[in-house]
Amino acid sequence: MAAPGRERWSGQAGFVLAAVGSAVGLGNMWRFSYLAAENGGAAFVILYVGLTLAVGIPVLLAELAIGRGAQQSPIRALGHFGGPAWKPLGFVFVLAGFVILSYYGVIAGWTLRYAWIAITSGFGADIAERFGDISEGPDAFLFHLGFMALTIAIVGSGVKAGIERASVVLMPALFAIVAGLALWAATLEGAGAGYTYYLSADFSKLWHPAVIKDAAGQAFFSLSLGMGAMLTYASYLERNQNLPNESVVIAGADVAIAFVAGLVVFPLIFALGLSDKVGASTVGALFITLPQAFAEMGGVGRVVGLLFFFALIVGALTSAMSLLEVVVSSAMDGLGWSRARAALVGGGAITALGAFSAFDIRVLDVSDQFANNILLLGGGFALCVFVGWVMPDPESEIRAGSGEVPWAGIWRLLLRFIVPVFLGYVLYFSVPDTLRAIAGLVAGSP
Ligand code: PHE
């Protein structure tokens, strides 16, 4: 199974940090706080953690098993274990990389812009109005371009010399900043009201299909599942790593950062009495309310704001790298392109596609719904079927490097029956909704 000449991580730490880097991103800080606030606070958090354990970890381990087993990029890896009929799924993964990174890069561009504002002028009271100009139009595209250039440069430098080197430096910095900010936020007067809002549970909302759909979509998006990103990263592993343990560590770090980010966001907003302004939109809490809080804090706000948006940039960058790597590795394996060429051409095309989201925020919103509710959940469903029913002996793949895995049987059972049935249920609700949203956009109604 050795693939001579294939790029490699330097070892376990390099891989795990890169994979955690992929998982921890805008999803943890941008989507998670917002969804938790909207959907019943702690009740949503509990549901989300439960789904990460029961659905996220099994699918993550499935992706790791395929990638490491095949030692190839997604399209070829699926063909390797499933025959040509499964290759189209790999193309869908590459398509998902295009779609997600095109709008993800635009949001990441906003965070770059905010860090820039913190450095140059500090946040002003007019940030809500300014966000209009920042988020849509030529400015949005310009910062998207800058962010994409950075991503392309790193991915173009290689798995070890680019992705791993960046992750090993940046991820510990992100952990330190987010933990430090959470501690600092606890000292604010009025933080208690923020914790109460965040952590009081409203269980009555839990059983709505829409809430379950949000929690499942968030678990997938946040863990970078359903589009071959983790699969691709695992394809650079030797077969001596303990995949089951690593899947638990990656998921644990992802949930922990999302949770702690909430401990930063809510106390800040409540300490400054801005709570009535949360939840107006997916972007509201992060890009309008928080900067308003930073503006009111003067000099301290500038420093804290800079740290906060720097952490967001780091999260976004290490996630964007994995999105681009799916496209790049596929072009390298499938077309025989050099890494540099694949990164430039693939990344360039994605940057251009991002213009649609940069110039029309409704495209961004609908792309996010399409990616999550259809591409990632659908991709996850297909991955379960693949590893549960098609791939020969996946248990022995996860045993390689880890010896006996007590939950290997449960894992296979989850992938065969329970997770696909659950995802089928979620897709049943989310697909019609999403198609309606797309139709609405195409028809031109807001
Ligand atoms: N997990 C990333 C985040 O939370 C987003 C992502 C999704 C990255 C899919 C790769 C693949 O921001």
Short mmCIF file of C-alpha atoms and ligand atoms in Angstrom, two decimals:
data_model
loop_
_atom_site.label_atom_id
_atom_site.label_comp_id
_atom_site.label_asym_id
_atom_site.label_seq_id
_atom_site.Cartn_x
_atom_site.Cartn_y
_atom_site.Cartn_z
CA MET A 1 0.00 0.00 0.00
CA ALA A 2 3.01 2.25 0.07
CA ALA A 3 2.82 5.08 -2.42
CA PRO A 4 6.39 6.02 -3.15
CA GLY A 5 6.95 9.67 -3.88
CA ARG A 6 3.69 10.77 -2.27
CA GLU A 7 4.00 13.80 -0.03
CA ARG A 8 3.85 13.08 3.71
CA TRP A 9 3.13 14.78 7.01
CA SER A 10 6.20 14.78 9.23
CA GLY A 11 4.31 12.77 11.85
CA GLN A 12 1.28 12.58 14.07
CA ALA A 13 1.44 16.10 15.48
CA GLY A 14 1.72 17.65 12.05
CA PHE A 15 -1.29 15.75 10.76
CA VAL A 16 -3.46 16.34 13.81
CA LEU A 17 -2.73 20.07 13.89
CA ALA A 18 -3.46 20.40 10.18
CA ALA A 19 -6.72 18.44 10.56
CA VAL A 20 -7.75 20.48 13.59
CA GLY A 21 -6.83 23.54 11.54
CA SER A 22 -9.22 22.37 8.84
CA ALA A 23 -11.99 21.77 11.36
CA VAL A 24 -11.59 24.93 13.43
CA GLY A 25 -12.58 27.90 11.34
CA LEU A 26 -15.26 30.42 10.65
CA GLY A 27 -17.76 27.68 11.40
CA ASN A 28 -16.75 27.58 15.03
CA MET A 29 -16.92 31.29 15.60
CA TRP A 30 -19.25 32.60 12.97
CA ARG A 31 -21.93 29.93 12.64
CA PHE A 32 -21.83 28.22 16.01
CA SER A 33 -22.55 31.18 18.31
CA TYR A 34 -25.28 32.38 16.05
CA LEU A 35 -26.97 29.00 15.79
CA ALA A 36 -26.73 28.35 19.51
CA ALA A 37 -28.32 31.69 20.30
CA GLU A 38 -31.14 31.13 17.82
CA ASN A 39 -31.89 27.55 18.68
CA GLY A 40 -32.27 27.22 22.41
CA GLY A 41 -28.83 27.92 23.87
CA ALA A 42 -27.39 25.06 25.85
CA ALA A 43 -30.00 22.65 24.52
CA PHE A 44 -28.59 23.22 21.05
CA VAL A 45 -25.05 22.84 22.34
CA ILE A 46 -25.94 19.47 23.88
CA LEU A 47 -27.62 18.31 20.67
CA TYR A 48 -24.63 19.46 18.64
CA VAL A 49 -22.15 17.64 20.88
CA GLY A 50 -24.31 14.51 20.78
CA LEU A 51 -24.42 14.61 16.99
CA THR A 52 -20.68 15.18 16.80
CA LEU A 53 -20.15 12.01 18.85
CA ALA A 54 -22.75 9.81 17.17
CA VAL A 55 -22.52 11.07 13.59
CA GLY A 56 -19.46 13.30 13.22
CA ILE A 57 -16.81 10.98 14.61
CA PRO A 58 -17.98 7.90 12.65
CA VAL A 59 -18.00 9.82 9.36
CA LEU A 60 -14.67 11.46 10.17
CA LEU A 61 -13.14 8.06 10.81
CA ALA A 62 -14.68 6.81 7.58
CA GLU A 63 -12.97 9.58 5.63
CA LEU A 64 -9.65 8.93 7.35
CA ALA A 65 -9.89 5.21 6.58
CA ILE A 66 -10.59 5.78 2.88
CA GLY A 67 -7.85 8.37 2.46
CA ARG A 68 -5.11 6.56 4.28
CA GLY A 69 -6.11 3.20 2.83
CA ALA A 70 -6.05 4.40 -0.77
CA GLN A 71 -3.16 6.89 -0.49
CA GLN A 72 -4.85 8.93 -3.20
CA SER A 73 -6.94 12.04 -3.71
CA PRO A 74 -10.74 11.65 -3.38
CA ILE A 75 -11.77 10.77 -6.94
CA ARG A 76 -9.12 8.07 -7.26
CA ALA A 77 -9.51 6.86 -3.70
CA LEU A 78 -13.22 6.20 -4.23
CA GLY A 79 -12.45 4.46 -7.52
CA HIS A 80 -9.73 2.43 -5.79
CA PHE A 81 -12.11 0.86 -3.27
CA GLY A 82 -15.42 1.10 -5.11
CA GLY A 83 -14.72 0.92 -8.82
CA PRO A 84 -15.52 3.51 -11.50
CA ALA A 85 -19.16 3.88 -10.41
CA TRP A 86 -17.98 5.74 -7.31
CA LYS A 87 -15.72 8.22 -9.03
CA PRO A 88 -18.50 10.77 -9.73
CA LEU A 89 -18.87 11.21 -5.96
CA GLY A 90 -15.27 12.37 -5.93
CA PHE A 91 -16.12 14.98 -8.56
CA VAL A 92 -18.95 16.20 -6.33
CA PHE A 93 -16.36 16.62 -3.55
CA VAL A 94 -14.19 18.74 -5.80
CA LEU A 95 -17.24 20.78 -6.78
CA ALA A 96 -18.01 21.28 -3.08
CA GLY A 97 -14.47 22.56 -2.59
CA PHE A 98 -15.08 25.12 -5.31
CA VAL A 99 -18.44 26.27 -3.98
CA ILE A 100 -17.51 26.45 -0.30
CA LEU A 101 -14.16 28.14 -0.74
CA SER A 102 -15.67 30.70 -3.14
CA TYR A 103 -17.88 32.21 -0.43
CA TYR A 104 -15.73 31.19 2.55
CA GLY A 105 -12.96 33.30 1.05
CA VAL A 106 -15.28 36.30 0.91
CA ILE A 107 -16.17 36.04 4.61
CA ALA A 108 -12.52 35.49 5.42
CA GLY A 109 -11.83 38.68 3.46
CA TRP A 110 -14.17 40.57 5.82
CA THR A 111 -12.14 39.33 8.80
CA LEU A 112 -8.93 40.52 7.11
CA ARG A 113 -10.56 43.87 6.60
CA TYR A 114 -11.63 44.07 10.26
CA ALA A 115 -8.14 43.25 11.47
CA TRP A 116 -6.90 46.00 9.19
CA ILE A 117 -9.43 48.46 10.66
CA ALA A 118 -8.35 47.53 14.19
CA ILE A 119 -4.75 48.29 13.30
CA THR A 120 -5.24 51.48 11.34
CA SER A 121 -8.17 53.39 12.80
CA GLY A 122 -9.89 51.31 15.45
CA PHE A 123 -13.59 50.49 15.28
CA GLY A 124 -15.98 53.41 15.17
CA ALA A 125 -19.60 53.66 16.21
CA ASP A 126 -20.60 53.61 12.55
CA ILE A 127 -19.42 50.05 12.00
CA ALA A 128 -22.92 48.80 11.19
CA GLU A 129 -23.19 51.18 8.24
CA ARG A 130 -19.64 50.50 7.18
CA PHE A 131 -20.30 46.78 7.15
CA GLY A 132 -22.57 47.37 4.18
CA ASP A 133 -19.64 48.63 2.09
CA ILE A 134 -17.21 46.13 3.50
CA SER A 135 -19.35 43.07 2.92
CA GLU A 136 -20.50 43.66 -0.65
CA GLY A 137 -18.86 45.15 -3.73
CA PRO A 138 -15.34 45.81 -4.99
CA ASP A 139 -13.88 46.09 -1.46
CA ALA A 140 -15.22 42.70 -0.52
CA PHE A 141 -13.72 41.22 -3.65
CA LEU A 142 -10.34 42.85 -3.07
CA PHE A 143 -9.95 41.42 0.43
CA HIS A 144 -11.23 38.05 -0.78
CA LEU A 145 -8.48 38.21 -3.42
CA GLY A 146 -5.86 38.95 -0.76
CA PHE A 147 -7.02 36.08 1.41
CA MET A 148 -7.06 33.67 -1.53
CA ALA A 149 -3.55 34.71 -2.56
CA LEU A 150 -2.32 33.77 0.91
CA THR A 151 -4.12 30.43 0.78
CA ILE A 152 -2.75 29.65 -2.69
CA ALA A 153 0.80 30.54 -1.64
CA ILE A 154 0.71 28.20 1.35
CA VAL A 155 -0.98 25.27 -0.38
CA GLY A 156 1.30 25.75 -3.37
CA SER A 157 4.33 25.28 -1.10
CA GLY A 158 3.45 21.69 -0.28
CA VAL A 159 1.89 19.44 2.33
CA LYS A 160 4.78 19.55 4.75
CA ALA A 161 6.49 22.81 3.80
CA GLY A 162 3.23 24.72 3.36
CA ILE A 163 0.13 23.34 5.08
CA GLU A 164 1.83 21.62 7.99
CA ARG A 165 4.32 24.37 8.68
CA ALA A 166 1.59 27.00 8.77
CA SER A 167 -0.72 24.88 10.95
CA VAL A 168 1.93 24.00 13.50
CA VAL A 169 2.64 27.66 14.15
CA LEU A 170 -0.84 29.11 13.75
CA MET A 171 -3.07 26.63 15.57
CA PRO A 172 -1.37 26.89 18.98
CA ALA A 173 -1.54 30.68 18.61
CA LEU A 174 -5.26 30.44 17.92
CA PHE A 175 -5.83 28.22 21.00
CA ALA A 176 -3.92 30.64 23.20
CA ILE A 177 -5.76 33.71 21.93
CA VAL A 178 -9.24 32.22 22.21
CA ALA A 179 -8.56 30.86 25.71
CA GLY A 180 -7.03 34.17 26.79
CA LEU A 181 -9.98 36.14 25.44
CA ALA A 182 -12.45 33.87 27.25
CA LEU A 183 -10.63 34.44 30.55
CA TRP A 184 -10.55 38.17 29.96
CA ALA A 185 -14.25 38.23 29.04
CA ALA A 186 -15.07 36.56 32.36
CA THR A 187 -13.73 39.60 34.17
CA LEU A 188 -16.16 41.97 32.45
CA GLU A 189 -18.96 43.36 34.50
CA GLY A 190 -22.22 41.94 33.22
CA ALA A 191 -20.59 38.83 31.74
CA GLY A 192 -23.00 36.73 33.81
CA ALA A 193 -25.98 37.76 31.69
CA GLY A 194 -24.08 36.59 28.62
CA TYR A 195 -23.40 33.19 30.13
CA THR A 196 -27.03 32.90 31.15
CA TYR A 197 -28.19 33.65 27.63
CA TYR A 198 -25.67 31.24 26.11
CA LEU A 199 -25.96 28.40 28.57
CA SER A 200 -29.55 28.30 29.70
CA ALA A 201 -31.27 25.47 27.96
CA ASP A 202 -34.57 25.73 26.18
CA PHE A 203 -35.31 22.11 25.42
CA SER A 204 -38.66 22.86 23.83
CA LYS A 205 -36.91 23.88 20.63
CA LEU A 206 -34.86 20.72 20.34
CA TRP A 207 -37.20 18.47 18.48
CA HIS A 208 -38.01 20.75 15.61
CA PRO A 209 -36.66 19.28 12.36
CA ALA A 210 -35.23 22.69 11.53
CA VAL A 211 -33.13 22.70 14.71
CA ILE A 212 -31.94 19.13 14.16
CA LYS A 213 -31.06 20.07 10.58
CA ASP A 214 -29.05 23.07 11.80
CA ALA A 215 -27.20 21.03 14.40
CA ALA A 216 -26.40 18.25 11.92
CA GLY A 217 -25.32 20.68 9.22
CA GLN A 218 -23.16 22.51 11.73
CA ALA A 219 -21.56 19.27 12.96
CA PHE A 220 -20.63 18.40 9.37
CA PHE A 221 -19.47 21.84 8.35
CA SER A 222 -17.47 22.37 11.50
CA LEU A 223 -15.69 19.03 11.22
CA SER A 224 -15.01 19.61 7.49
CA LEU A 225 -16.93 16.44 6.63
CA GLY A 226 -18.73 15.25 3.54
CA MET A 227 -16.45 16.60 0.82
CA GLY A 228 -13.20 14.70 1.13
CA ALA A 229 -11.11 17.31 2.95
CA MET A 230 -10.25 14.97 5.81
CA LEU A 231 -9.94 12.12 3.33
CA THR A 232 -7.34 14.08 1.39
CA TYR A 233 -5.34 15.00 4.50
CA ALA A 234 -5.37 11.35 5.61
CA SER A 235 -3.97 10.29 2.24
CA TYR A 236 -0.64 11.83 3.31
CA LEU A 237 -0.41 9.56 6.37
CA GLU A 238 1.70 6.46 6.84
CA ARG A 239 -0.19 3.40 8.00
CA ASN A 240 1.28 3.51 11.49
CA GLN A 241 -1.11 6.11 12.93
CA ASN A 242 -3.96 5.46 15.32
CA LEU A 243 -6.90 6.76 13.29
CA PRO A 244 -9.65 6.12 15.88
CA ASN A 245 -7.79 8.09 18.54
CA GLU A 246 -7.00 10.85 16.13
CA SER A 247 -10.63 11.19 15.06
CA VAL A 248 -11.63 11.67 18.70
CA VAL A 249 -8.88 14.23 19.32
CA ILE A 250 -9.80 16.23 16.19
CA ALA A 251 -13.52 16.26 17.04
CA GLY A 252 -12.80 17.12 20.69
CA ALA A 253 -10.62 20.08 19.77
CA ASP A 254 -13.21 21.33 17.29
CA VAL A 255 -16.08 21.22 19.79
CA ALA A 256 -13.92 22.76 22.52
CA ILE A 257 -12.94 25.75 20.40
CA ALA A 258 -16.53 26.35 19.29
CA PHE A 259 -17.70 26.21 22.88
CA VAL A 260 -14.98 28.51 24.19
CA ALA A 261 -15.56 30.97 21.35
CA GLY A 262 -19.13 31.29 22.66
CA LEU A 263 -17.65 32.13 26.06
CA VAL A 264 -15.92 35.08 24.39
CA VAL A 265 -18.76 36.31 22.21
CA PHE A 266 -21.71 36.35 24.62
CA PRO A 267 -20.17 37.97 27.72
CA LEU A 268 -18.76 40.73 25.50
CA ILE A 269 -22.08 41.46 23.88
CA PHE A 270 -23.99 41.41 27.15
CA ALA A 271 -21.43 43.35 29.12
CA LEU A 272 -21.97 46.23 26.72
CA GLY A 273 -25.71 45.95 26.63
CA LEU A 274 -25.82 45.10 22.94
CA SER A 275 -27.86 41.95 23.34
CA ASP A 276 -30.88 43.26 21.48
CA LYS A 277 -28.73 43.50 18.38
CA VAL A 278 -27.78 39.81 18.21
CA GLY A 279 -29.37 37.36 15.90
CA ALA A 280 -30.59 39.76 13.24
CA SER A 281 -28.59 37.79 10.70
CA THR A 282 -25.95 35.13 10.49
CA VAL A 283 -23.31 37.81 10.25
CA GLY A 284 -24.79 40.14 12.84
CA ALA A 285 -23.19 38.91 16.04
CA LEU A 286 -19.73 38.61 14.64
CA PHE A 287 -19.33 41.47 12.21
CA ILE A 288 -21.64 44.11 13.65
CA THR A 289 -22.36 43.61 17.32
CA LEU A 290 -18.86 42.59 18.40
CA PRO A 291 -17.10 45.45 16.62
CA GLN A 292 -19.60 47.78 18.27
CA ALA A 293 -18.51 46.35 21.60
CA PHE A 294 -14.86 46.86 20.65
CA ALA A 295 -15.64 50.44 19.61
CA GLU A 296 -17.13 51.23 23.01
CA MET A 297 -14.09 49.91 24.81
CA GLY A 298 -11.65 52.35 23.29
CA GLY A 299 -7.98 51.33 23.36
CA VAL A 300 -8.63 47.99 25.03
CA GLY A 301 -11.23 47.27 22.40
CA ARG A 302 -8.72 47.85 19.66
CA VAL A 303 -6.26 45.34 21.07
CA VAL A 304 -8.92 42.78 21.89
CA GLY A 305 -10.57 43.33 18.52
CA LEU A 306 -7.31 42.80 16.71
CA LEU A 307 -6.60 39.59 18.63
CA PHE A 308 -10.11 38.35 18.00
CA PHE A 309 -10.06 38.98 14.28
CA PHE A 310 -6.53 37.64 14.01
CA ALA A 311 -7.75 34.37 15.55
CA LEU A 312 -10.59 34.33 13.04
CA ILE A 313 -8.18 34.85 10.14
CA VAL A 314 -6.03 31.98 11.38
CA GLY A 315 -9.06 29.71 11.67
CA ALA A 316 -10.29 30.68 8.23
CA LEU A 317 -6.88 30.30 6.60
CA THR A 318 -6.14 26.82 7.92
CA SER A 319 -9.65 25.71 6.86
CA ALA A 320 -9.35 27.28 3.42
CA MET A 321 -6.08 25.39 2.92
CA SER A 322 -7.90 22.07 3.30
CA LEU A 323 -10.67 23.16 0.94
CA LEU A 324 -8.15 24.09 -1.71
CA GLU A 325 -6.10 20.95 -1.10
CA VAL A 326 -9.04 18.78 -2.23
CA VAL A 327 -9.00 20.56 -5.58
CA VAL A 328 -5.20 20.69 -5.83
CA SER A 329 -4.58 17.04 -4.96
CA SER A 330 -7.23 15.97 -7.47
CA ALA A 331 -5.64 18.00 -10.26
CA MET A 332 -2.19 16.66 -9.35
CA ASP A 333 -3.28 13.00 -9.24
CA GLY A 334 -5.76 13.17 -12.08
CA LEU A 335 -4.20 15.58 -14.56
CA GLY A 336 -0.57 15.15 -13.63
CA TRP A 337 -0.21 18.86 -12.85
CA SER A 338 2.52 20.22 -10.62
CA ARG A 339 1.42 21.42 -7.17
CA ALA A 340 2.21 25.03 -8.02
CA ARG A 341 0.20 24.94 -11.21
CA ALA A 342 -2.75 23.18 -9.57
CA ALA A 343 -2.81 25.69 -6.72
CA LEU A 344 -2.65 28.67 -9.06
CA VAL A 345 -5.19 27.49 -11.61
CA GLY A 346 -7.59 25.90 -9.10
CA GLY A 347 -7.27 28.70 -6.58
CA GLY A 348 -7.55 31.31 -9.31
CA ALA A 349 -10.77 29.80 -10.62
CA ILE A 350 -12.23 29.68 -7.10
CA THR A 351 -11.25 33.30 -6.51
CA ALA A 352 -13.05 34.31 -9.69
CA LEU A 353 -16.13 32.31 -8.70
CA GLY A 354 -16.10 34.17 -5.38
CA ALA A 355 -16.93 37.36 -7.24
CA PHE A 356 -20.58 36.29 -7.27
CA SER A 357 -20.67 36.15 -3.48
CA ALA A 358 -18.55 39.24 -3.06
CA PHE A 359 -20.86 41.35 -5.19
CA ASP A 360 -24.15 39.90 -3.95
CA ILE A 361 -24.48 38.77 -0.36
CA ARG A 362 -27.59 36.74 -1.20
CA VAL A 363 -25.45 34.49 -3.36
CA LEU A 364 -23.15 33.99 -0.39
CA ASP A 365 -26.06 33.02 1.83
CA VAL A 366 -27.60 30.62 -0.66
CA SER A 367 -24.21 29.08 -1.47
CA ASP A 368 -23.76 28.38 2.24
CA GLN A 369 -27.16 26.70 2.44
CA PHE A 370 -26.54 24.70 -0.71
CA ALA A 371 -23.11 23.58 0.45
CA ASN A 372 -24.19 22.55 3.92
CA ASN A 373 -27.65 21.21 3.48
CA ILE A 374 -27.11 19.40 0.20
CA LEU A 375 -23.44 18.89 -0.66
CA LEU A 376 -22.02 18.09 2.79
CA LEU A 377 -24.97 16.19 4.23
CA GLY A 378 -25.46 14.35 0.94
CA GLY A 379 -21.73 13.65 0.71
CA GLY A 380 -21.78 12.34 4.27
CA PHE A 381 -24.67 10.05 3.42
CA ALA A 382 -22.79 8.68 0.42
CA LEU A 383 -19.62 8.19 2.49
CA CYS A 384 -21.56 6.13 5.04
CA VAL A 385 -22.94 3.88 2.33
CA PHE A 386 -19.49 3.60 0.81
CA VAL A 387 -17.61 2.59 3.94
CA GLY A 388 -20.55 0.72 5.47
CA TRP A 389 -21.38 -1.42 2.45
CA VAL A 390 -18.86 -1.06 -0.39
CA MET A 391 -15.31 -0.68 0.87
CA PRO A 392 -13.78 -4.08 1.57
CA ASP A 393 -12.96 -4.59 5.24
CA PRO A 394 -12.70 -1.03 6.59
CA GLU A 395 -12.28 -2.42 10.11
CA SER A 396 -8.87 -3.79 9.27
CA GLU A 397 -7.88 -0.37 7.90
CA ILE A 398 -8.66 1.37 11.18
CA ARG A 399 -6.92 -1.41 13.12
CA ALA A 400 -3.70 -0.79 11.23
CA GLY A 401 -1.62 1.37 13.52
CA SER A 402 -3.95 1.05 16.49
CA GLY A 403 -4.26 -2.65 17.30
CA GLU A 404 -7.65 -3.73 18.65
CA VAL A 405 -10.35 -1.07 18.36
CA PRO A 406 -13.11 -1.98 20.82
CA TRP A 407 -15.70 0.11 19.02
CA ALA A 408 -14.88 -1.01 15.47
CA GLY A 409 -18.06 -3.10 15.32
CA ILE A 410 -20.24 -0.26 16.60
CA TRP A 411 -18.59 2.06 14.11
CA ARG A 412 -19.51 -0.17 11.18
CA LEU A 413 -23.03 -0.55 12.51
CA LEU A 414 -23.45 3.20 12.81
CA LEU A 415 -22.18 3.71 9.26
CA ARG A 416 -24.37 0.98 7.82
CA PHE A 417 -27.70 1.76 9.40
CA ILE A 418 -28.03 4.48 11.97
CA VAL A 419 -26.15 7.43 10.47
CA PRO A 420 -27.51 7.03 6.92
CA VAL A 421 -31.07 6.77 8.21
CA PHE A 422 -30.54 9.88 10.30
CA LEU A 423 -28.95 11.79 7.43
CA GLY A 424 -31.71 10.64 5.11
CA TYR A 425 -34.23 12.10 7.55
CA VAL A 426 -32.35 15.41 7.71
CA LEU A 427 -31.97 15.58 3.93
CA TYR A 428 -35.67 14.95 3.53
CA PHE A 429 -36.30 18.26 5.31
CA SER A 430 -33.37 20.28 4.13
CA VAL A 431 -33.32 19.57 0.39
CA PRO A 432 -36.73 21.08 -0.46
CA ASP A 433 -36.01 24.15 1.70
CA THR A 434 -32.68 24.69 0.05
CA LEU A 435 -34.01 24.21 -3.46
CA ARG A 436 -36.67 26.80 -2.71
CA ALA A 437 -33.99 29.24 -1.56
CA ILE A 438 -32.02 28.66 -4.77
CA ALA A 439 -35.13 29.06 -6.90
CA GLY A 440 -35.90 32.29 -5.07
CA LEU A 441 -32.45 33.64 -5.81
CA VAL A 442 -32.60 32.67 -9.46
CA ALA A 443 -36.04 34.25 -9.81
CA GLY A 444 -34.56 37.41 -8.34
CA SER A 445 -36.76 37.71 -5.28
CA PRO A 446 -34.85 38.47 -2.06
N1 PHE B 1 -14.59 23.28 9.11
C1 PHE B 1 -14.43 24.57 8.55
C2 PHE B 1 -14.97 25.61 9.52
O1 PHE B 1 -15.56 25.29 10.51
C3 PHE B 1 -15.07 24.73 7.21
C4 PHE B 1 -14.79 23.63 6.24
C5 PHE B 1 -15.84 22.89 5.71
C6 PHE B 1 -13.49 23.32 5.87
C7 PHE B 1 -15.60 21.84 4.83
C8 PHE B 1 -13.25 22.28 5.00
C9 PHE B 1 -14.29 21.52 4.49
O2 PHE B 1 -14.86 26.77 9.29
#
